[in-house]
XYZ file of C-alpha atoms in Angstrom:
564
model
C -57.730 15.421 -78.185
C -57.440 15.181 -74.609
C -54.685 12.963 -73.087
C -53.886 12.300 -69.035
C -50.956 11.008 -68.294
C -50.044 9.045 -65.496
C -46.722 9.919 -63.608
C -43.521 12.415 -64.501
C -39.968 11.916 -64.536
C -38.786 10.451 -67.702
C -41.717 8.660 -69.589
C -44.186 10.381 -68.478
C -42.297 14.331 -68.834
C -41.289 13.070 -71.952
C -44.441 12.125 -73.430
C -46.008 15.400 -72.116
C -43.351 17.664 -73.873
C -43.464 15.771 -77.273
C -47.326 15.912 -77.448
C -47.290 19.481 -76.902
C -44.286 20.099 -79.562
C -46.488 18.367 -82.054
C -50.036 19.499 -80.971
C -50.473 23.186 -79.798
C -54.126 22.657 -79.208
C -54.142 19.101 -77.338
C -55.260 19.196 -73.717
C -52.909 17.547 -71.724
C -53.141 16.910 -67.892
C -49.853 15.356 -66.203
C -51.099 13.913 -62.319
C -48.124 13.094 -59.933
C -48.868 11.755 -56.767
C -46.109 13.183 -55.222
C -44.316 16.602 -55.533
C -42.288 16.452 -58.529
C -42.680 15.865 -62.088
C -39.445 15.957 -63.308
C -35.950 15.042 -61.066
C -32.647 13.859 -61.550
C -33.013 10.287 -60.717
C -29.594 9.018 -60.975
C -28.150 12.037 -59.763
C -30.045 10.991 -56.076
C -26.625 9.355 -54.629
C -24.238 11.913 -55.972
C -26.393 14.637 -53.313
C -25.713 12.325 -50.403
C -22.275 12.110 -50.900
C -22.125 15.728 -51.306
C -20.726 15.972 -54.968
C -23.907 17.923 -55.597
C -24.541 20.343 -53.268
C -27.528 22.346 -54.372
C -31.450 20.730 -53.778
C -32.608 22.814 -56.679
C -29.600 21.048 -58.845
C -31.946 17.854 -58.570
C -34.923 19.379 -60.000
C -34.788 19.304 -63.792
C -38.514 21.062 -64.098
C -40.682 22.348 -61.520
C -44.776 22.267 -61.797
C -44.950 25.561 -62.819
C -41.782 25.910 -65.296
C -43.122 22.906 -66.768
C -46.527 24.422 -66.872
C -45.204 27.591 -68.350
C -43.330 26.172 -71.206
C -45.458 23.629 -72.558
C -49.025 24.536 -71.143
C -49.811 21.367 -69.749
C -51.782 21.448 -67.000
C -49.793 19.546 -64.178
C -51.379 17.985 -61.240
C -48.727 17.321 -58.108
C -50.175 15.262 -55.208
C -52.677 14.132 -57.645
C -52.711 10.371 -57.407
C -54.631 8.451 -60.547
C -56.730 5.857 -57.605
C -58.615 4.238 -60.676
C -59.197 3.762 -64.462
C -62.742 3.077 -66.175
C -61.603 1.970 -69.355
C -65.165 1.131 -70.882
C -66.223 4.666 -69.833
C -62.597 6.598 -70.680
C -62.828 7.888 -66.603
C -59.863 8.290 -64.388
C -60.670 8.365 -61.061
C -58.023 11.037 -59.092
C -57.492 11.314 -55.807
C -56.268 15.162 -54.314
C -54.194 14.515 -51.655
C -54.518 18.395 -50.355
C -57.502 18.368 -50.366
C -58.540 15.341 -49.330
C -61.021 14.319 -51.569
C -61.793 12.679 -55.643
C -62.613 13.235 -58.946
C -63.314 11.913 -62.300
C -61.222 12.756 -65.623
C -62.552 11.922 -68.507
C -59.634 11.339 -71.273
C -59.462 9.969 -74.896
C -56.211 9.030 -74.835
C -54.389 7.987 -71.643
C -51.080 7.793 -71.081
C -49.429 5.124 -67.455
C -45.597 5.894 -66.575
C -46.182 4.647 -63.073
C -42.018 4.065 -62.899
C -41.210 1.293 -60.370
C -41.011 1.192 -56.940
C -38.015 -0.346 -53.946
C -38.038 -4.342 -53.350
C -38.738 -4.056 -49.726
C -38.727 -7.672 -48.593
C -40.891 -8.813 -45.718
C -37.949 -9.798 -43.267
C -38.278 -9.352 -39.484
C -37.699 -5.968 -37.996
C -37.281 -4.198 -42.011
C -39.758 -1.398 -40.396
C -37.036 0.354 -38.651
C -36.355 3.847 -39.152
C -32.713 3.173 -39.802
C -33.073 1.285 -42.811
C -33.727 3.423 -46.025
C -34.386 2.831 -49.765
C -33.557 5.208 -52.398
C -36.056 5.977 -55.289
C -37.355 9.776 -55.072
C -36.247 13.137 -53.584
C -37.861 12.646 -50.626
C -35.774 9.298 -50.072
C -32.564 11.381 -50.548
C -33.317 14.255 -48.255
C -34.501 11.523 -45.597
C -31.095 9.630 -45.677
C -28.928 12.835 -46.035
C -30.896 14.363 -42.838
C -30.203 11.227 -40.672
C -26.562 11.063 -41.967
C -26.436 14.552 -40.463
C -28.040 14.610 -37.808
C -26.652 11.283 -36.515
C -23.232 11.107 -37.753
C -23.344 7.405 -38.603
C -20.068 5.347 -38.549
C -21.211 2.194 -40.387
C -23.514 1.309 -43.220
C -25.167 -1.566 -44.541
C -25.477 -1.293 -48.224
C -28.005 -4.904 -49.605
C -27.615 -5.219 -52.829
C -24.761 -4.635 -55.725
C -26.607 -2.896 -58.076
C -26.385 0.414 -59.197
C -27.555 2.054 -56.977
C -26.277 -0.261 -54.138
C -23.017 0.569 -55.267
C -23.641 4.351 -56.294
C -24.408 4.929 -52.498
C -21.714 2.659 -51.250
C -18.428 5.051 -53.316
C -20.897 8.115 -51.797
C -21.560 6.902 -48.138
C -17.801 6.572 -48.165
C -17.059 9.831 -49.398
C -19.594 10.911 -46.211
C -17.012 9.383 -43.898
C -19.487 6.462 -43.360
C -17.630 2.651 -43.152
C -19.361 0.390 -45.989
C -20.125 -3.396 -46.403
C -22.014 -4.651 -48.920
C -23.979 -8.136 -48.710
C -25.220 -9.292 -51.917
C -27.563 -12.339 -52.566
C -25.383 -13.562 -56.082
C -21.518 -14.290 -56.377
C -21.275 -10.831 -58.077
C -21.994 -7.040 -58.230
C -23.575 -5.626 -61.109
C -25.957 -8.111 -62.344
C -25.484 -6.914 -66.361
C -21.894 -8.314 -66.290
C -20.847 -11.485 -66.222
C -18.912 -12.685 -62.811
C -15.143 -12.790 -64.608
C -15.968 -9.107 -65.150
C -17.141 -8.048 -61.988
C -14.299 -9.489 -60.579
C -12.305 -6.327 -61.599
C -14.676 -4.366 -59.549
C -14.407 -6.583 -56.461
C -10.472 -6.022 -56.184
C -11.290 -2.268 -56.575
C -13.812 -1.895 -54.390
C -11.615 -4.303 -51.634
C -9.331 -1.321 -52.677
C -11.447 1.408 -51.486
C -11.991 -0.254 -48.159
C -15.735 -1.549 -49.046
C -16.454 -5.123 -47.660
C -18.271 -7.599 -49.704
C -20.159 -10.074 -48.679
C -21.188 -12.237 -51.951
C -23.429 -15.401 -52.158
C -25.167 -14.142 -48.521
C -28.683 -12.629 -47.945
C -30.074 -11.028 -45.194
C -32.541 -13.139 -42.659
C -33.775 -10.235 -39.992
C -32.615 -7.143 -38.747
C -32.866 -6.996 -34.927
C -33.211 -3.332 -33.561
C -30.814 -2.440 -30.905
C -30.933 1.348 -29.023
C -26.931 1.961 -30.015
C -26.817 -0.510 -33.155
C -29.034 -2.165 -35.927
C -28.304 -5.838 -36.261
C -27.955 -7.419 -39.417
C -28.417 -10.884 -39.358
C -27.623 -12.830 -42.250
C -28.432 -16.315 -43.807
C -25.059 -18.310 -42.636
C -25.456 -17.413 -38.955
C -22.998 -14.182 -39.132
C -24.433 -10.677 -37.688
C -23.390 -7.261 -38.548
C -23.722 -4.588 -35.865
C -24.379 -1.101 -38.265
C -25.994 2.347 -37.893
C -27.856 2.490 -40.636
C -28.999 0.500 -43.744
C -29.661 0.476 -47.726
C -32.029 -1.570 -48.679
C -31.358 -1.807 -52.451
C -32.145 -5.247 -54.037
C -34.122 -4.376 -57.085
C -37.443 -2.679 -58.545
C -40.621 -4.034 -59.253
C -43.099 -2.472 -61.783
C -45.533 -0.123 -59.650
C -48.538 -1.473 -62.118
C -51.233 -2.184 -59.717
C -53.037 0.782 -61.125
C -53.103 -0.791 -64.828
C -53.732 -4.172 -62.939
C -56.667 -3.480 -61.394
C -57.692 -1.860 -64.579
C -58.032 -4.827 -66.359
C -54.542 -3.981 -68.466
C -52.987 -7.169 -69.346
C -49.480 -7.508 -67.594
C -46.440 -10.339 -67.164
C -46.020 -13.159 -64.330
C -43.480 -10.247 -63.181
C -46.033 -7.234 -63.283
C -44.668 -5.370 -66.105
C -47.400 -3.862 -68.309
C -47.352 -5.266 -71.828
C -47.154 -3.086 -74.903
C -46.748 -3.974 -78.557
C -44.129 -1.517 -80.392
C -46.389 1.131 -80.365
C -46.398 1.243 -76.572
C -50.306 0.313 -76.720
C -51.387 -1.651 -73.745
C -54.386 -4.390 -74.134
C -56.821 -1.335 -74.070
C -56.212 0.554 -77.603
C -56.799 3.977 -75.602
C -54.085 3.528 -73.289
C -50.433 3.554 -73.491
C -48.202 2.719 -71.187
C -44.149 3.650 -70.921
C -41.164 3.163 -68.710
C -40.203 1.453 -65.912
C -43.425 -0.668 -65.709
C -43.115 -2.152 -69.034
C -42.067 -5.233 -70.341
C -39.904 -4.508 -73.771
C -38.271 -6.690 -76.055
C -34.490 -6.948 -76.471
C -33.202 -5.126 -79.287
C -30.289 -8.108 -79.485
C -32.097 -11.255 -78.804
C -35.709 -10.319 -79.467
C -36.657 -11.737 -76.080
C -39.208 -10.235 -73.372
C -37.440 -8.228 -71.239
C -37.445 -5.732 -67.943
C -34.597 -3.370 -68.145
C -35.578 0.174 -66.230
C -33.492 3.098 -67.909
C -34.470 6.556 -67.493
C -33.030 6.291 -71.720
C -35.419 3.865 -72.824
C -38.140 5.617 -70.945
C -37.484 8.802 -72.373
C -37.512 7.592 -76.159
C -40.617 5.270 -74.965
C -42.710 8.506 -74.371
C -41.939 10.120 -77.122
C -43.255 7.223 -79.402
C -46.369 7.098 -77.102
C -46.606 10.451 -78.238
C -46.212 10.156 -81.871
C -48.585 7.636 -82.088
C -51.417 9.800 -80.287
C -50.841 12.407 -82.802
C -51.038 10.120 -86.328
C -47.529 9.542 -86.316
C -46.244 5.981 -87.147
C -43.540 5.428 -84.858
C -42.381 1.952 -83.417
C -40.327 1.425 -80.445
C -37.236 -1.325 -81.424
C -36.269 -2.868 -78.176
C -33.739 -1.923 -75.538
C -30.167 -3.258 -75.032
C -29.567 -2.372 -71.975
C -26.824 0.028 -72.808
C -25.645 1.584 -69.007
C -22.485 2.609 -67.463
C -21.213 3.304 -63.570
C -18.855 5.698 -61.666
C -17.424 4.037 -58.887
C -14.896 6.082 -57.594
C -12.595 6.756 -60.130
C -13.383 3.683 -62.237
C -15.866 3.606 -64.590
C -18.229 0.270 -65.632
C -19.819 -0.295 -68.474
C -21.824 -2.379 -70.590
C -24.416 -3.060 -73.583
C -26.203 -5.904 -75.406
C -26.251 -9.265 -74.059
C -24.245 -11.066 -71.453
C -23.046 -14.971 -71.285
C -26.260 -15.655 -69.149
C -28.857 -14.046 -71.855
C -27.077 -14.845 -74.875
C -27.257 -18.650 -73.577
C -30.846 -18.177 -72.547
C -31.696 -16.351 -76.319
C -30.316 -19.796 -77.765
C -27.575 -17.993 -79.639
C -24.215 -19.671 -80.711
C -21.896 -17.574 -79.363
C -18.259 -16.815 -78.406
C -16.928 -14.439 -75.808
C -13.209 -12.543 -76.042
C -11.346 -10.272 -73.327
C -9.149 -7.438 -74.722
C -6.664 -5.400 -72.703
C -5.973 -2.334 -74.382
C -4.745 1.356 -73.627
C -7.157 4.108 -73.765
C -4.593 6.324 -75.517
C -1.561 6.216 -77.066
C 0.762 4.927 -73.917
C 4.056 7.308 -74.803
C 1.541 10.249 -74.162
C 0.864 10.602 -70.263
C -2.143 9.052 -68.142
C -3.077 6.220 -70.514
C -4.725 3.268 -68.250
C -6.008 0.042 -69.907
C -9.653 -1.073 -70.650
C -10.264 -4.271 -70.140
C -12.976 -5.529 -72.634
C -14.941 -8.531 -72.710
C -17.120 -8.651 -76.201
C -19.730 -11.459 -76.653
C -20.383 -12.113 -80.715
C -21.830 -14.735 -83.004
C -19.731 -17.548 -83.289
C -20.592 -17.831 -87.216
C -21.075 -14.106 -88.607
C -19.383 -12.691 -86.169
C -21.980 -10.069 -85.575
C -21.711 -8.343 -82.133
C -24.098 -9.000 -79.584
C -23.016 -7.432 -75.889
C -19.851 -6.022 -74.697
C -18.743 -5.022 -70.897
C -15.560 -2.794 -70.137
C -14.261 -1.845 -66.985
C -11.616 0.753 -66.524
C -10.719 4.402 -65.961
C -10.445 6.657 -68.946
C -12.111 6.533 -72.174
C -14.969 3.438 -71.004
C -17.561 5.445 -71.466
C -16.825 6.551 -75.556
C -15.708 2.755 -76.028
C -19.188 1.700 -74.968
C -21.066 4.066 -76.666
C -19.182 3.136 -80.118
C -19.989 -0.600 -79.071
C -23.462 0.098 -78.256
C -24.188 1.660 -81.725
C -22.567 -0.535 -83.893
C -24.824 -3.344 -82.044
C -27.847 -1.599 -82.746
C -26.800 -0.979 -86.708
C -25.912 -5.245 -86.153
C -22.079 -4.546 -87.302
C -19.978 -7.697 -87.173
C -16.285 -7.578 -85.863
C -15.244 -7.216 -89.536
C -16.642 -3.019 -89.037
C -15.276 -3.207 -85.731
C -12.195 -3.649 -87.059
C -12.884 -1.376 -89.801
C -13.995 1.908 -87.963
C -12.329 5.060 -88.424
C -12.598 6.621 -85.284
C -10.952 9.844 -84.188
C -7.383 10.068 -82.852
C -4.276 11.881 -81.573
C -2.327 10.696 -78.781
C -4.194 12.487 -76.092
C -7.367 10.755 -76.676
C -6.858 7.277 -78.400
C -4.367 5.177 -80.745
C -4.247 4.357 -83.964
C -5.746 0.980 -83.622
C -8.830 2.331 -81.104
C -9.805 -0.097 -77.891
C -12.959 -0.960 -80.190
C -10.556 -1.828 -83.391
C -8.244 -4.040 -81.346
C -11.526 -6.228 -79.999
C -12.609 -6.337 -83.811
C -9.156 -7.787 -84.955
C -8.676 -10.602 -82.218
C -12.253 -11.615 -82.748
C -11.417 -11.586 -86.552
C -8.829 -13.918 -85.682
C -10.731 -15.924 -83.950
C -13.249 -16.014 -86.781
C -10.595 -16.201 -89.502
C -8.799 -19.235 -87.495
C -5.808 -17.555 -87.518
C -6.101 -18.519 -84.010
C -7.944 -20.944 -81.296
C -8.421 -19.438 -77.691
C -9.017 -21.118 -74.413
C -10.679 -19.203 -70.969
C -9.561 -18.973 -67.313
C -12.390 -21.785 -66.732
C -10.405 -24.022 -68.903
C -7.134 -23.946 -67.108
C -7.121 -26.502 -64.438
C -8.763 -29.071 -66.915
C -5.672 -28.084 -69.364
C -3.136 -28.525 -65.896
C -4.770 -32.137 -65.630
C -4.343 -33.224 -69.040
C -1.523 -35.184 -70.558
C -1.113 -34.448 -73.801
C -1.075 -30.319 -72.759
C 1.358 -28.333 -72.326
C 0.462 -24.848 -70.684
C 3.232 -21.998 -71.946
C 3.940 -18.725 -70.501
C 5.733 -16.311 -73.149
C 6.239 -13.442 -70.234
C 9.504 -11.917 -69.731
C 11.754 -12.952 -66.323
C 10.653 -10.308 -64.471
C 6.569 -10.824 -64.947
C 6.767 -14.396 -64.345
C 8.864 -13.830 -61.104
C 5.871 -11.466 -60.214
C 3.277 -15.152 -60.577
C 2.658 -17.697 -62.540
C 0.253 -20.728 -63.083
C 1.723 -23.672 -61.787
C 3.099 -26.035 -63.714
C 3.460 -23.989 -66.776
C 6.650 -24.001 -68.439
C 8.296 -20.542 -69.214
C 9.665 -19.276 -72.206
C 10.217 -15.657 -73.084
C 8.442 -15.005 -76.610
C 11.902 -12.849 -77.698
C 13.374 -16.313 -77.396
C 10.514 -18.757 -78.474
C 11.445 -19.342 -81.913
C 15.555 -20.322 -80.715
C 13.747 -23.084 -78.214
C 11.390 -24.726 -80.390
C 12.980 -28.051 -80.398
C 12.637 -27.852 -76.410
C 9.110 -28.196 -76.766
C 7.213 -31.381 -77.149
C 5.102 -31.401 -80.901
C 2.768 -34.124 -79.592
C 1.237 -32.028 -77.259
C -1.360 -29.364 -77.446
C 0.344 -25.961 -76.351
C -1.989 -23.513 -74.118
C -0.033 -20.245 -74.290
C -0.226 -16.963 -72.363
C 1.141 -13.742 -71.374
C 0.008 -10.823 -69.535
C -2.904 -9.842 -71.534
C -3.131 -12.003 -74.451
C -1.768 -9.996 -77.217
C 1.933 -11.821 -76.854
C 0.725 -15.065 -76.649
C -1.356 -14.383 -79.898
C 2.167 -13.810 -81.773
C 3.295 -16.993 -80.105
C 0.394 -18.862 -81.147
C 1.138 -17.720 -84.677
C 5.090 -18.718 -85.021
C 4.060 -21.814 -83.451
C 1.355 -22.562 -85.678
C 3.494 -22.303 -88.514
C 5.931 -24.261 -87.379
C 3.652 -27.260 -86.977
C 2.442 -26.911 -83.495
C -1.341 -27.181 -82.197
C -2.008 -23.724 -79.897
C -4.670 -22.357 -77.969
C -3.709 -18.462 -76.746
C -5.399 -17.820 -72.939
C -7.972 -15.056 -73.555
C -7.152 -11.818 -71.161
C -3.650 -13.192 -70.594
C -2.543 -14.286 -67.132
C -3.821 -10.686 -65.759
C -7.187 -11.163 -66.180
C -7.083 -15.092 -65.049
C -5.301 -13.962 -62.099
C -7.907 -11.305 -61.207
C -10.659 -13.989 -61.465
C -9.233 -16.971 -59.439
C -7.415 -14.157 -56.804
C -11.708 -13.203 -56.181
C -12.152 -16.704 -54.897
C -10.722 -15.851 -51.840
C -13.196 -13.584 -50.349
C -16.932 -15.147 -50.523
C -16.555 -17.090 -53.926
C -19.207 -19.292 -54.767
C -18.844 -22.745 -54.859
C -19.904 -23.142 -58.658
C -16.670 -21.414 -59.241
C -13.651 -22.814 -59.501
C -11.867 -21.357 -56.563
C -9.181 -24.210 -56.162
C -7.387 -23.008 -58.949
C -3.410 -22.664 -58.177
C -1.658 -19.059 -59.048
């Protein structure tokens, strides 16, 4: 059996490796176009910011360790030009030499990746503005950051990598704003969410620009001039272009290989394309959501990696399916840590899916032990079984175990029920007896159980306007001193049950504290004392932390009038 494949990195490394574990006599040929088959992709930032110091660090397998290991003949600067599919010929162009070949193949094998969105805008060509995708993207940036000693940077975008550069282009000594087309960072999470990162980032001295786009970039001699969609100009020294990936699939395109309006090759679960001799893995595939069964693009060197292996299995007789992808992917920025898995608000309302959403604030270890910080955790589940479907946390210790536990009892489709069930491991340096994780399966329980009714920071200046509510804050003196929601009356909850008869039975009581765990014990004694209660999910922190974002570049769908 003779197999090319198409491209390095994850998939196509991946796929290489496996078919050799599983067939010692298989001739495999791995072409690269450029010089290296196997990098540290996400690690590309962390050199320009200097937290990795070493070029060799970035290299996870060179041509000829690769070669030596797993006796695949690898190709670099070997660029697949063309595929005959009728007559199993790939067409190869040798960049060192300067000249082409034919391959014949009987299997064949397309992890193309994906490449920069490079928009078309006026003046985009010059040399000061960068993308980052490859090792020869980082060691372009880092040599004009040292050779020019920029003072400002222009970072489009607030993805990951958008923001990965911004923390490490500060860390270079290098002033940061960041314009970004939507009214939030981080397109996974859901804008209440990203909120959190917004203050931190405002923290860190980053500027954001939200709901803005760039229109043209007007080369000066001592500046690059960013000029953006409202009429405002930014005068920088150098800038990120980093607004997204597109599937590099023209080569399976032109090949005849059936593809989406979007470009991404499709594949059934065997990672087959259209043509039943080639496979295709990746970022250039479309894949279907593990959670919500729908067509989806989501480019993770994880699903990539498992993607080749199945591509793999299948060449050698092996009957292996791929399940979907849910996204699962976290973020260092600075010291805080972003995470997140399944489906958001957005998809799980595009899926058609009945759902519910619920924010937890909870310590990532026991708090009488030192350096505990809270998670905050927002968990989207089935309204009627309450089966988990996404979850995003944001915080600064002990995110990244919380989303891994989340992201594996979505994939085994565990309700909040074995949320609250899990027996996960503790001592006082590491967790608490009820885990992050348990504490978001009990209040959705609740929820579930109707032990109790929530309402949202969205909801609160229709519950300020109506009549027959009553909005309650069960803080102590000195946190309600700190802000409040107008209007709300204030009653300790260590002195709620004394001054029930000071509260009015005819109306509906919407009652919060800090984070929402107080104003659940409210919402019990006055249930049972013949009251109708809502409890604010997240407390007043997190609606504070939403509404307080409306005051730099908050879009207009949101409701920045709110009163703190």
């Amino acid at each position: 059996m003779k197999t090319i494949i198409v491209g390095g990195v994850a998939g196509g490394a991946s796929a290489a490796a496996r078919l050799r574990r599983l067939d010692e006599k298989a001739e495999i040929i791995l072409l690269e176009r450029g010089e290296y088959i196997s990098y540290a992709n996400c690690g590309l930032p962390y050199y320009i910011g200097g937290e990795i110091t070493e070029k060799d660090d970035l290299t996870l397998q060179t041509p000829q360790s690769f070669q030596s290991r797993f006796a695949v003949d690898v190709r670099v600067r070997h660029e697949a030009a063309a595929i005959d599919a009728a007559r199993k010929v790939v067409r190869i162009r040798d960049h060192e030499k300067e000249e082409d070949y034919e391959e014949s193949y009987d299997k064949l094998i397309l992890s193309p990746g994906a490449e920069p969105v490079r928009p078309p805008l006026p003046g985009i060509e010059d040399k000061r503005i960068f993308t980052l995708r490859t090792i020869p993207d980082t060691y372009q940036i880092h040599e004009y950051i040292r050779k020019t000693q920029p003072k400002t940077a222009v970072v489009v975008g607030g993805g990951f990598i958008g923001l990965e550069m911004a923390e490490n282009l500060t860390h270079a000594g290098i002033a940061v704003t960041i314009v970004e087309f939507a009214d939030h960072v981080i397109g996974p999470i859901d804008y209440d969410m990203a909120c959190e990162v917004h203050r931190y980032l405002r923290h860190e001295g980053i500027e954001l620009l939200l709901g803005r786009a760039v229109k043209s970039f007007h080369p000066g001699e001592s500046a690059l001039a960013v000029e953006l969609d409202n009429g405002g100009v930014l005068q920088t020294d150098m800038v990120l272009m980093s607004v997204g990936v597109r599937p590099d699939s023209a080569l399976a395109k032109s090949a005849g290989i059936g593809t989406n309006p979007r470009g991404a090759i499709l594949v059934d679960d065997y990672m087959r394309t259209s043509d039943e001799n080639i496979y295709a893995v990746g970022d250039a595939v479309e894949v279907k959501h593990q959670v919500s069964a729908m067509p989806s693009y989501i480019p993770l060197a994880g699903p990539a990696n498992k993607q080749g292996r199945i591509a793999a299995d299948n060449i050698c007789g092996i009957d292996s399916v791929y399940r979907g992808s849910q996204g699962s992917s976290i973020l260092k920025l600075f010291d805080m840590t972003v995470a997140s898995t399944g489906l958001n608000e957005n998809s799980a309302k595009v899926a058609g899916i009945d759902y519910d959403k619920i924010q937890t604030y909870s310590a990532s270890h026991a708090t009488y032990y030192p350096g505990a910080n809270n998670i905050s955790i927002k968990t989207i589940f089935e309204k009627k079984t309450g089966r988990i479907l996404g979850a995003q946390l944001v915080g600064f210790d002990g995110v990244d175990k919380r989303a891994d536990v989340i992201a594996a009892a979505i994939r085994a489709g565990m309700t909040a029920y074995d949320l609250a069930e899990l027996e996960l491991c503790y001592a006082p340096p590491f967790s608490s007896a009820k885990d992050p994780v348990n504490m978001a399966g009990f209040a959705i329980e609740n929820l579930i159980t109707d032990k109790v009714r929530q309402f949202h920071w969205h909801d609160v200046e229709a519950v300020r306007k109506d009549e027959n509510a009553l909005l309650l804050d069960v803080r102590t003196e000195e946190e309600y001193a700190e802000g409040r929601i107008a209007g709300a009356v204030h009653i300790p909850l260590d002195s709620l049950r004394e001054r029930l008869p000071q509260l009015d039975r005819t109306k509906t009581l919407y009652v919060h504290c800090q984070s929402g765990l107080r104003s659940y014990l409210a919402c019990r004694i006055l249930s049972q004392n013949g009251f109708d209660c809502l409890n604010l999910s997240g407390g007043y922190r997190f609606y504070e932390v939403v509404v307080g974002d409306c005051a730099f570049d908050g879009a207009p769908a949101h409701p920045c009038g709110i009163k703190i």
